[in-house]
């Protein structure tokens, strides 16, 4: 877990009941619980921010939540992922993107450690991926 100035400012300004990530389930657990509870091919994910959690979901093993692995669960429940942060292929060829590269090392020295490639390239083929490419990052 990494903490940036945005989260720190929110916690200090608003003093929420949840102060840090240790007080809540991890993102993969939440995704798996939410997906299992939905109708097949009914979920649209708005992927805002770094792609690490989507990549981890896709590579998650079967567990007590579902006998399906992450890729199988996504293929069964998700119909579309809408990515914030521009076109992934265009980013690879021509420019940098804060979200696709996890802040370009701002928060982590290893960027995303390949999470963007996993999240995009290992997405089940029946899931439509929409890339937002309006305006600047």
CSV table of N, CA and C in Angstrom, one decimal:
chain,number,residue,atom,x,y,z
A,1,UNK,N,0.9,-1.2,0.0
A,1,UNK,CA,0.0,0.0,0.0
A,1,UNK,C,0.9,1.2,0.0
A,2,UNK,N,0.6,2.2,-0.8
A,2,UNK,CA,1.3,3.5,-0.9
A,2,UNK,C,0.3,4.6,-0.5
A,3,UNK,N,0.9,5.6,0.1
A,3,UNK,CA,0.1,6.8,0.5
A,3,UNK,C,0.6,8.0,-0.2
A,4,UNK,N,-0.2,8.7,-0.9
A,4,UNK,CA,0.2,9.9,-1.6
A,4,UNK,C,-0.4,11.1,-0.9
A,5,UNK,N,-0.1,12.3,-1.3
A,5,UNK,CA,-0.7,13.5,-0.7
A,5,UNK,C,-2.2,13.6,-0.7
A,6,UNK,N,-2.8,13.0,-1.7
A,6,UNK,CA,-4.3,13.1,-1.9
A,6,UNK,C,-5.0,12.4,-0.7
A,7,UNK,N,-4.6,11.2,-0.4
A,7,UNK,CA,-5.2,10.4,0.6
A,7,UNK,C,-4.9,11.0,2.0
A,8,UNK,N,-3.7,11.4,2.2
A,8,UNK,CA,-3.3,12.0,3.5
A,8,UNK,C,-4.1,13.2,3.7
A,9,UNK,N,-4.3,14.1,2.7
A,9,UNK,CA,-5.0,15.3,2.9
A,9,UNK,C,-6.5,15.0,3.2
A,10,UNK,N,-7.1,14.0,2.6
A,10,UNK,CA,-8.5,13.6,2.9
A,10,UNK,C,-8.6,13.2,4.3
A,11,UNK,N,-7.7,12.3,4.8
A,11,UNK,CA,-7.8,11.8,6.2
A,11,UNK,C,-7.6,12.9,7.2
A,12,UNK,N,-6.6,13.8,6.9
A,12,UNK,CA,-6.4,14.9,7.9
A,12,UNK,C,-7.5,15.9,7.9
A,13,UNK,N,-8.1,16.2,6.7
A,13,UNK,CA,-9.1,17.2,6.6
A,13,UNK,C,-10.5,16.7,7.2
A,14,UNK,N,-10.8,15.5,6.9
A,14,UNK,CA,-12.2,15.0,7.2
A,14,UNK,C,-12.3,14.1,8.3
A,15,UNK,N,-11.2,13.5,8.8
A,15,UNK,CA,-11.2,12.6,9.9
A,15,UNK,C,-12.2,11.5,9.8
A,16,UNK,N,-12.1,10.7,8.7
A,16,UNK,CA,-13.1,9.6,8.5
A,16,UNK,C,-12.9,8.5,9.5
A,17,UNK,N,-13.9,7.6,9.6
A,17,UNK,CA,-13.8,6.5,10.5
A,17,UNK,C,-12.7,5.5,10.0
A,18,UNK,N,-12.5,5.4,8.7
A,18,UNK,CA,-11.5,4.6,8.2
A,18,UNK,C,-10.2,5.5,8.0
A,19,UNK,N,-9.2,5.2,8.7
A,19,UNK,CA,-8.0,6.0,8.6
A,19,UNK,C,-6.9,5.4,7.7
A,20,UNK,N,-6.9,4.1,7.5
A,20,UNK,CA,-5.9,3.5,6.6
A,20,UNK,C,-6.4,2.2,6.0
A,21,UNK,N,-5.7,1.6,5.1
A,21,UNK,CA,-6.1,0.4,4.3
A,21,UNK,C,-6.2,-0.8,5.2
A,22,UNK,N,-5.5,-0.8,6.3
A,22,UNK,CA,-5.6,-2.1,7.2
A,22,UNK,C,-7.0,-2.3,7.8
A,23,UNK,N,-7.9,-1.3,7.7
A,23,UNK,CA,-9.2,-1.3,8.3
A,23,UNK,C,-10.3,-1.8,7.4
A,24,UNK,N,-9.9,-2.1,6.1
A,24,UNK,CA,-10.9,-2.6,5.1
A,24,UNK,C,-10.3,-3.8,4.4
A,25,UNK,N,-11.2,-4.6,3.7
A,25,UNK,CA,-10.6,-5.7,2.9
A,25,UNK,C,-9.8,-5.1,1.7
A,26,UNK,N,-8.9,-5.9,1.2
A,26,UNK,CA,-8.2,-5.5,0.0
A,26,UNK,C,-9.0,-5.4,-1.2
A,27,UNK,N,-8.5,-4.7,-2.3
A,27,UNK,CA,-9.3,-4.5,-3.5
A,27,UNK,C,-9.7,-5.7,-4.2
A,28,UNK,N,-8.9,-6.7,-4.2
A,28,UNK,CA,-9.2,-8.0,-4.9
A,28,UNK,C,-10.4,-8.7,-4.2
A,29,UNK,N,-10.3,-8.7,-2.9
A,29,UNK,CA,-11.4,-9.3,-2.2
A,29,UNK,C,-12.8,-8.6,-2.4
A,30,UNK,N,-12.7,-7.3,-2.4
A,30,UNK,CA,-13.9,-6.5,-2.7
A,30,UNK,C,-14.4,-6.7,-4.1
A,31,UNK,N,-13.5,-6.7,-5.1
A,31,UNK,CA,-13.9,-7.0,-6.5
A,31,UNK,C,-14.6,-8.3,-6.6
A,32,UNK,N,-14.0,-9.4,-6.0
A,32,UNK,CA,-14.5,-10.7,-6.1
A,32,UNK,C,-15.9,-10.8,-5.4
A,33,UNK,N,-16.0,-10.2,-4.3
A,33,UNK,CA,-17.3,-10.3,-3.6
A,33,UNK,C,-18.4,-9.5,-4.4
A,34,UNK,N,-18.0,-8.4,-5.0
A,34,UNK,CA,-19.0,-7.6,-5.8
A,34,UNK,C,-19.4,-8.4,-7.0
A,35,UNK,N,-18.4,-9.0,-7.7
A,35,UNK,CA,-18.7,-9.6,-9.0
A,35,UNK,C,-19.6,-10.9,-8.8
A,36,UNK,N,-19.3,-11.7,-7.7
A,36,UNK,CA,-20.1,-12.9,-7.5
A,36,UNK,C,-21.6,-12.5,-7.3
A,37,UNK,N,-21.8,-11.4,-6.7
A,37,UNK,CA,-23.2,-11.0,-6.4
A,37,UNK,C,-24.0,-10.4,-7.6
A,38,UNK,N,-23.3,-10.3,-8.7
A,38,UNK,CA,-24.0,-9.6,-9.9
A,38,UNK,C,-24.4,-10.7,-10.9
A,39,UNK,N,-25.3,-10.3,-11.8
A,39,UNK,CA,-25.8,-11.1,-12.9
A,39,UNK,C,-24.6,-11.2,-13.9
A,40,UNK,N,-24.6,-12.3,-14.6
A,40,UNK,CA,-23.6,-12.6,-15.6
A,40,UNK,C,-23.6,-11.4,-16.7
A,41,UNK,N,-22.4,-11.0,-17.1
A,41,UNK,CA,-22.2,-10.0,-18.1
A,41,UNK,C,-22.9,-8.7,-17.9
A,42,UNK,N,-23.1,-8.3,-16.6
A,42,UNK,CA,-23.9,-7.1,-16.2
A,42,UNK,C,-23.0,-6.0,-15.7
A,43,UNK,N,-21.8,-6.3,-15.4
A,43,UNK,CA,-20.9,-5.3,-14.7
A,43,UNK,C,-20.1,-4.5,-15.7
A,44,UNK,N,-20.1,-3.2,-15.4
A,44,UNK,CA,-19.2,-2.2,-16.1
A,44,UNK,C,-18.3,-1.7,-15.1
A,45,UNK,N,-17.0,-1.8,-15.3
A,45,UNK,CA,-16.0,-1.3,-14.3
A,45,UNK,C,-15.5,0.0,-14.9
A,46,UNK,N,-15.5,1.1,-14.1
A,46,UNK,CA,-14.9,2.3,-14.4
A,46,UNK,C,-13.5,2.3,-13.7
A,47,UNK,N,-12.5,2.0,-14.5
A,47,UNK,CA,-11.1,1.9,-14.0
A,47,UNK,C,-10.5,3.2,-13.9
A,48,UNK,N,-10.5,3.8,-12.7
A,48,UNK,CA,-9.9,5.1,-12.5
A,48,UNK,C,-8.7,5.0,-11.7
A,49,UNK,N,-7.6,5.5,-12.2
A,49,UNK,CA,-6.3,5.4,-11.4
A,49,UNK,C,-5.5,4.3,-11.9
A,50,UNK,N,-4.6,3.8,-11.1
A,50,UNK,CA,-3.6,2.8,-11.5
A,50,UNK,C,-4.2,1.5,-11.8
A,51,UNK,N,-3.7,0.7,-12.7
A,51,UNK,CA,-4.3,-0.6,-13.1
A,51,UNK,C,-3.9,-1.8,-12.2
A,52,UNK,N,-3.2,-1.5,-11.1
A,52,UNK,CA,-2.7,-2.6,-10.3
A,52,UNK,C,-3.8,-3.5,-9.7
A,53,UNK,N,-4.9,-3.0,-9.3
A,53,UNK,CA,-6.0,-3.8,-8.7
A,53,UNK,C,-6.7,-4.7,-9.8
A,54,UNK,N,-6.9,-4.1,-11.0
A,54,UNK,CA,-7.5,-4.9,-12.0
A,54,UNK,C,-6.6,-6.1,-12.4
A,55,UNK,N,-5.3,-5.8,-12.5
A,55,UNK,CA,-4.3,-6.8,-12.8
A,55,UNK,C,-4.3,-7.9,-11.7
A,56,UNK,N,-4.3,-7.5,-10.5
A,56,UNK,CA,-4.3,-8.5,-9.4
A,56,UNK,C,-5.6,-9.3,-9.4
A,57,UNK,N,-6.8,-8.7,-9.7
A,57,UNK,CA,-8.0,-9.4,-9.8
A,57,UNK,C,-7.9,-10.5,-10.9
A,58,UNK,N,-7.4,-10.1,-12.1
A,58,UNK,CA,-7.3,-11.1,-13.2
A,58,UNK,C,-6.5,-12.3,-12.8
A,59,UNK,N,-5.5,-12.1,-12.0
A,59,UNK,CA,-4.6,-13.1,-11.7
A,59,UNK,C,-4.9,-13.8,-10.3
A,60,UNK,N,-6.0,-13.4,-9.7
A,60,UNK,CA,-6.4,-14.0,-8.4
A,60,UNK,C,-6.8,-15.5,-8.6
A,61,UNK,N,-6.5,-16.3,-7.6
A,61,UNK,CA,-6.9,-17.7,-7.6
A,61,UNK,C,-8.3,-17.9,-7.1
A,62,UNK,N,-8.8,-19.1,-7.4
A,62,UNK,CA,-10.1,-19.4,-6.8
A,62,UNK,C,-10.0,-19.3,-5.2
A,63,UNK,N,-11.1,-19.0,-4.6
A,63,UNK,CA,-11.0,-18.9,-3.1
A,63,UNK,C,-12.4,-19.2,-2.5
A,64,UNK,N,-12.6,-18.9,-1.3
A,64,UNK,CA,-13.9,-19.1,-0.6
A,64,UNK,C,-15.0,-18.3,-1.2
A,65,UNK,N,-14.7,-17.2,-1.9
A,65,UNK,CA,-15.7,-16.3,-2.5
A,65,UNK,C,-16.2,-17.0,-3.8
A,66,UNK,N,-15.4,-17.5,-4.6
A,66,UNK,CA,-15.8,-18.1,-5.9
A,66,UNK,C,-14.8,-19.2,-6.3
A,67,UNK,N,-15.3,-20.3,-6.8
A,67,UNK,CA,-14.4,-21.4,-7.3
A,67,UNK,C,-13.7,-21.0,-8.6
A,68,UNK,N,-14.1,-19.8,-9.2
A,68,UNK,CA,-13.5,-19.3,-10.4
A,68,UNK,C,-12.2,-18.5,-10.1
A,69,UNK,N,-11.2,-18.6,-11.0
A,69,UNK,CA,-10.1,-17.7,-10.8
A,69,UNK,C,-10.5,-16.3,-11.3
A,70,UNK,N,-9.7,-15.3,-11.1
A,70,UNK,CA,-10.0,-14.0,-11.4
A,70,UNK,C,-10.4,-13.7,-12.9
A,71,UNK,N,-9.6,-14.3,-13.8
A,71,UNK,CA,-9.9,-14.1,-15.2
A,71,UNK,C,-11.3,-14.8,-15.6
A,72,UNK,N,-11.5,-15.9,-15.0
A,72,UNK,CA,-12.8,-16.6,-15.3
A,72,UNK,C,-14.0,-15.8,-14.7
A,73,UNK,N,-13.8,-15.3,-13.5
A,73,UNK,CA,-14.8,-14.5,-12.9
A,73,UNK,C,-15.1,-13.2,-13.7
A,74,UNK,N,-14.1,-12.5,-14.1
A,74,UNK,CA,-14.3,-11.3,-14.9
A,74,UNK,C,-15.0,-11.7,-16.2
A,75,UNK,N,-14.6,-12.8,-16.9
A,75,UNK,CA,-15.2,-13.2,-18.1
A,75,UNK,C,-16.7,-13.5,-18.0
A,76,UNK,N,-17.0,-14.0,-16.8
A,76,UNK,CA,-18.4,-14.4,-16.5
A,76,UNK,C,-19.3,-13.2,-16.2
A,77,UNK,N,-18.8,-12.2,-15.4
A,77,UNK,CA,-19.6,-11.2,-14.8
A,77,UNK,C,-19.4,-9.8,-15.5
A,78,UNK,N,-18.3,-9.5,-16.1
A,78,UNK,CA,-18.0,-8.2,-16.6
A,78,UNK,C,-18.3,-8.1,-18.1
A,79,UNK,N,-19.0,-7.0,-18.5
A,79,UNK,CA,-19.2,-6.8,-20.0
A,79,UNK,C,-18.3,-5.7,-20.5
A,80,UNK,N,-17.8,-4.8,-19.7
A,80,UNK,CA,-17.1,-3.7,-20.2
A,80,UNK,C,-16.2,-3.1,-19.1
A,81,UNK,N,-15.0,-2.7,-19.5
A,81,UNK,CA,-14.1,-1.9,-18.6
A,81,UNK,C,-13.8,-0.6,-19.3
A,82,UNK,N,-14.1,0.5,-18.6
A,82,UNK,CA,-13.8,1.8,-19.2
A,82,UNK,C,-12.6,2.4,-18.5
A,83,UNK,N,-11.5,2.6,-19.2
A,83,UNK,CA,-10.2,3.0,-18.6
A,83,UNK,C,-10.1,4.5,-18.7
A,84,UNK,N,-9.8,5.1,-17.5
A,84,UNK,CA,-9.4,6.5,-17.5
A,84,UNK,C,-7.9,6.6,-17.8
A,85,UNK,N,-7.5,7.5,-18.5
A,85,UNK,CA,-6.0,7.7,-18.7
A,85,UNK,C,-5.5,7.5,-20.1
A,86,UNK,N,-6.4,7.6,-21.1
A,86,UNK,CA,-5.9,7.6,-22.4
A,86,UNK,C,-5.8,6.2,-23.0
A,87,UNK,N,-5.4,6.2,-24.3
A,87,UNK,CA,-5.3,4.9,-25.0
A,87,UNK,C,-4.0,4.2,-24.6
A,88,UNK,N,-4.1,3.0,-24.2
A,88,UNK,CA,-3.0,2.2,-23.7
A,88,UNK,C,-1.9,2.0,-24.8
A,89,UNK,N,-2.4,1.6,-26.0
A,89,UNK,CA,-1.4,1.3,-27.1
A,89,UNK,C,-0.7,2.6,-27.5
A,90,UNK,N,-1.4,3.7,-27.6
A,90,UNK,CA,-0.8,5.0,-27.9
A,90,UNK,C,0.2,5.4,-26.9
A,91,UNK,N,-0.1,5.1,-25.6
A,91,UNK,CA,0.8,5.5,-24.6
A,91,UNK,C,2.1,4.7,-24.7
A,92,UNK,N,2.0,3.4,-25.0
A,92,UNK,CA,3.2,2.6,-25.2
A,92,UNK,C,4.1,3.2,-26.3
A,93,UNK,N,3.6,3.7,-27.3
A,93,UNK,CA,4.3,4.1,-28.5
A,93,UNK,C,4.8,5.5,-28.4
A,94,UNK,N,4.0,6.5,-27.9
A,94,UNK,CA,4.3,7.9,-28.1
A,94,UNK,C,4.5,8.7,-26.9
A,95,UNK,N,4.0,8.3,-25.7
A,95,UNK,CA,4.1,9.3,-24.6
A,95,UNK,C,3.9,8.5,-23.3
A,96,UNK,N,4.1,9.2,-22.2
A,96,UNK,CA,3.9,8.7,-20.9
A,96,UNK,C,2.5,8.9,-20.4
A,97,UNK,N,2.1,8.1,-19.5
A,97,UNK,CA,0.8,8.3,-18.8
A,97,UNK,C,0.9,8.1,-17.3
A,98,UNK,N,0.4,9.0,-16.5
A,98,UNK,CA,0.5,8.9,-15.1
A,98,UNK,C,-0.1,7.6,-14.6
A,99,UNK,N,-1.4,7.3,-15.0
A,99,UNK,CA,-2.1,6.2,-14.6
A,99,UNK,C,-1.5,4.9,-15.1
A,100,UNK,N,-1.2,4.8,-16.4
A,100,UNK,CA,-0.7,3.5,-16.9
A,100,UNK,C,0.7,3.1,-16.3
A,101,UNK,N,1.4,4.1,-15.9
A,101,UNK,CA,2.7,3.8,-15.3
A,101,UNK,C,2.8,4.1,-13.8
A,102,UNK,N,1.6,4.0,-13.1
A,102,UNK,CA,1.5,4.2,-11.7
A,102,UNK,C,2.3,5.4,-11.2
A,103,UNK,N,2.1,6.5,-11.8
A,103,UNK,CA,2.7,7.8,-11.3
A,103,UNK,C,4.1,7.9,-11.8
A,104,UNK,N,4.6,7.1,-12.7
A,104,UNK,CA,5.9,7.1,-13.3
A,104,UNK,C,6.9,7.1,-12.1
A,105,UNK,N,6.7,6.2,-11.2
A,105,UNK,CA,7.7,6.1,-10.1
A,105,UNK,C,7.4,7.1,-8.9
A,106,UNK,N,6.4,7.9,-9.0
A,106,UNK,CA,6.2,8.9,-8.0
A,106,UNK,C,5.9,8.2,-6.7
A,107,UNK,N,5.0,7.2,-6.7
A,107,UNK,CA,4.6,6.4,-5.5
A,107,UNK,C,5.4,5.2,-5.3
A,108,UNK,N,5.9,4.6,-6.4
A,108,UNK,CA,6.6,3.3,-6.3
A,108,UNK,C,7.8,3.4,-7.3
A,109,UNK,N,8.9,2.9,-6.8
A,109,UNK,CA,10.1,2.9,-7.7
A,109,UNK,C,10.0,2.0,-8.9
A,110,UNK,N,9.1,1.0,-8.9
A,110,UNK,CA,9.0,0.1,-10.0
A,110,UNK,C,7.8,0.5,-10.9
A,111,UNK,N,7.3,1.7,-10.9
A,111,UNK,CA,6.1,2.0,-11.7
A,111,UNK,C,5.0,1.0,-11.3
A,112,UNK,N,4.4,0.4,-12.3
A,112,UNK,CA,3.4,-0.6,-12.1
A,112,UNK,C,3.9,-2.0,-12.1
A,113,UNK,N,5.2,-2.2,-12.3
A,113,UNK,CA,5.7,-3.6,-12.4
A,113,UNK,C,4.9,-4.4,-13.4
A,114,UNK,N,4.5,-3.8,-14.5
A,114,UNK,CA,3.9,-4.6,-15.6
A,114,UNK,C,2.4,-4.7,-15.4
A,115,UNK,N,1.8,-4.1,-14.4
A,115,UNK,CA,0.3,-4.2,-14.1
A,115,UNK,C,-0.5,-3.7,-15.3
A,116,UNK,N,-0.1,-2.7,-16.0
A,116,UNK,CA,-0.9,-2.2,-17.1
A,116,UNK,C,-1.0,-3.2,-18.2
A,117,UNK,N,0.1,-3.8,-18.5
A,117,UNK,CA,0.1,-4.8,-19.6
A,117,UNK,C,-0.7,-6.0,-19.2
A,118,UNK,N,-0.6,-6.4,-17.9
A,118,UNK,CA,-1.5,-7.6,-17.5
A,118,UNK,C,-3.0,-7.2,-17.6
A,119,UNK,N,-3.3,-6.0,-17.0
A,119,UNK,CA,-4.7,-5.6,-17.0
A,119,UNK,C,-5.3,-5.5,-18.4
A,120,UNK,N,-4.6,-5.0,-19.3
A,120,UNK,CA,-5.1,-4.8,-20.7
A,120,UNK,C,-5.0,-6.0,-21.5
A,121,UNK,N,-3.8,-6.6,-21.5
A,121,UNK,CA,-3.6,-7.8,-22.4
A,121,UNK,C,-4.2,-9.1,-21.9
A,122,UNK,N,-4.4,-9.2,-20.6
A,122,UNK,CA,-5.0,-10.5,-20.1
A,122,UNK,C,-6.5,-10.3,-19.8
A,123,UNK,N,-7.1,-9.2,-20.2
A,123,UNK,CA,-8.5,-9.1,-20.0
A,123,UNK,C,-9.2,-10.1,-20.9
A,124,UNK,N,-10.2,-10.9,-20.4
A,124,UNK,CA,-10.8,-11.9,-21.2
A,124,UNK,C,-11.4,-11.2,-22.5
A,125,UNK,N,-11.3,-11.9,-23.6
A,125,UNK,CA,-11.7,-11.3,-24.9
A,125,UNK,C,-13.1,-10.9,-25.1
A,126,UNK,N,-14.0,-11.5,-24.2
A,126,UNK,CA,-15.4,-11.1,-24.3
A,126,UNK,C,-15.7,-9.8,-23.6
A,127,UNK,N,-14.8,-9.3,-22.9
A,127,UNK,CA,-15.0,-8.0,-22.2
A,127,UNK,C,-14.5,-6.9,-23.0
A,128,UNK,N,-15.4,-5.9,-23.3
A,128,UNK,CA,-15.2,-4.8,-24.1
A,128,UNK,C,-14.3,-3.8,-23.3
A,129,UNK,N,-13.2,-3.3,-23.9
A,129,UNK,CA,-12.4,-2.3,-23.2
A,129,UNK,C,-12.5,-1.0,-23.9
A,130,UNK,N,-12.9,0.1,-23.2
A,130,UNK,CA,-13.0,1.4,-23.7
A,130,UNK,C,-12.0,2.3,-23.1
A,131,UNK,N,-11.2,3.0,-24.0
A,131,UNK,CA,-10.2,3.9,-23.5
A,131,UNK,C,-10.6,5.3,-23.6
A,132,UNK,N,-10.5,6.0,-22.5
A,132,UNK,CA,-10.9,7.5,-22.6
A,132,UNK,C,-9.6,8.2,-23.0
A,133,UNK,N,-9.7,9.0,-24.0
A,133,UNK,CA,-8.6,9.8,-24.5
A,133,UNK,C,-9.0,11.2,-24.8
A,134,UNK,N,-9.8,11.8,-23.9
A,134,UNK,CA,-10.2,13.2,-24.1
A,134,UNK,C,-9.4,14.0,-23.1
A,135,UNK,N,-8.9,15.1,-23.6
A,135,UNK,CA,-8.2,16.1,-22.8
A,135,UNK,C,-6.8,15.6,-22.4
A,136,UNK,N,-6.3,16.2,-21.5
A,136,UNK,CA,-4.9,15.9,-21.0
A,136,UNK,C,-5.0,15.0,-19.8
A,137,UNK,N,-3.9,14.4,-19.4
A,137,UNK,CA,-3.9,13.5,-18.2
A,137,UNK,C,-4.2,14.3,-17.0
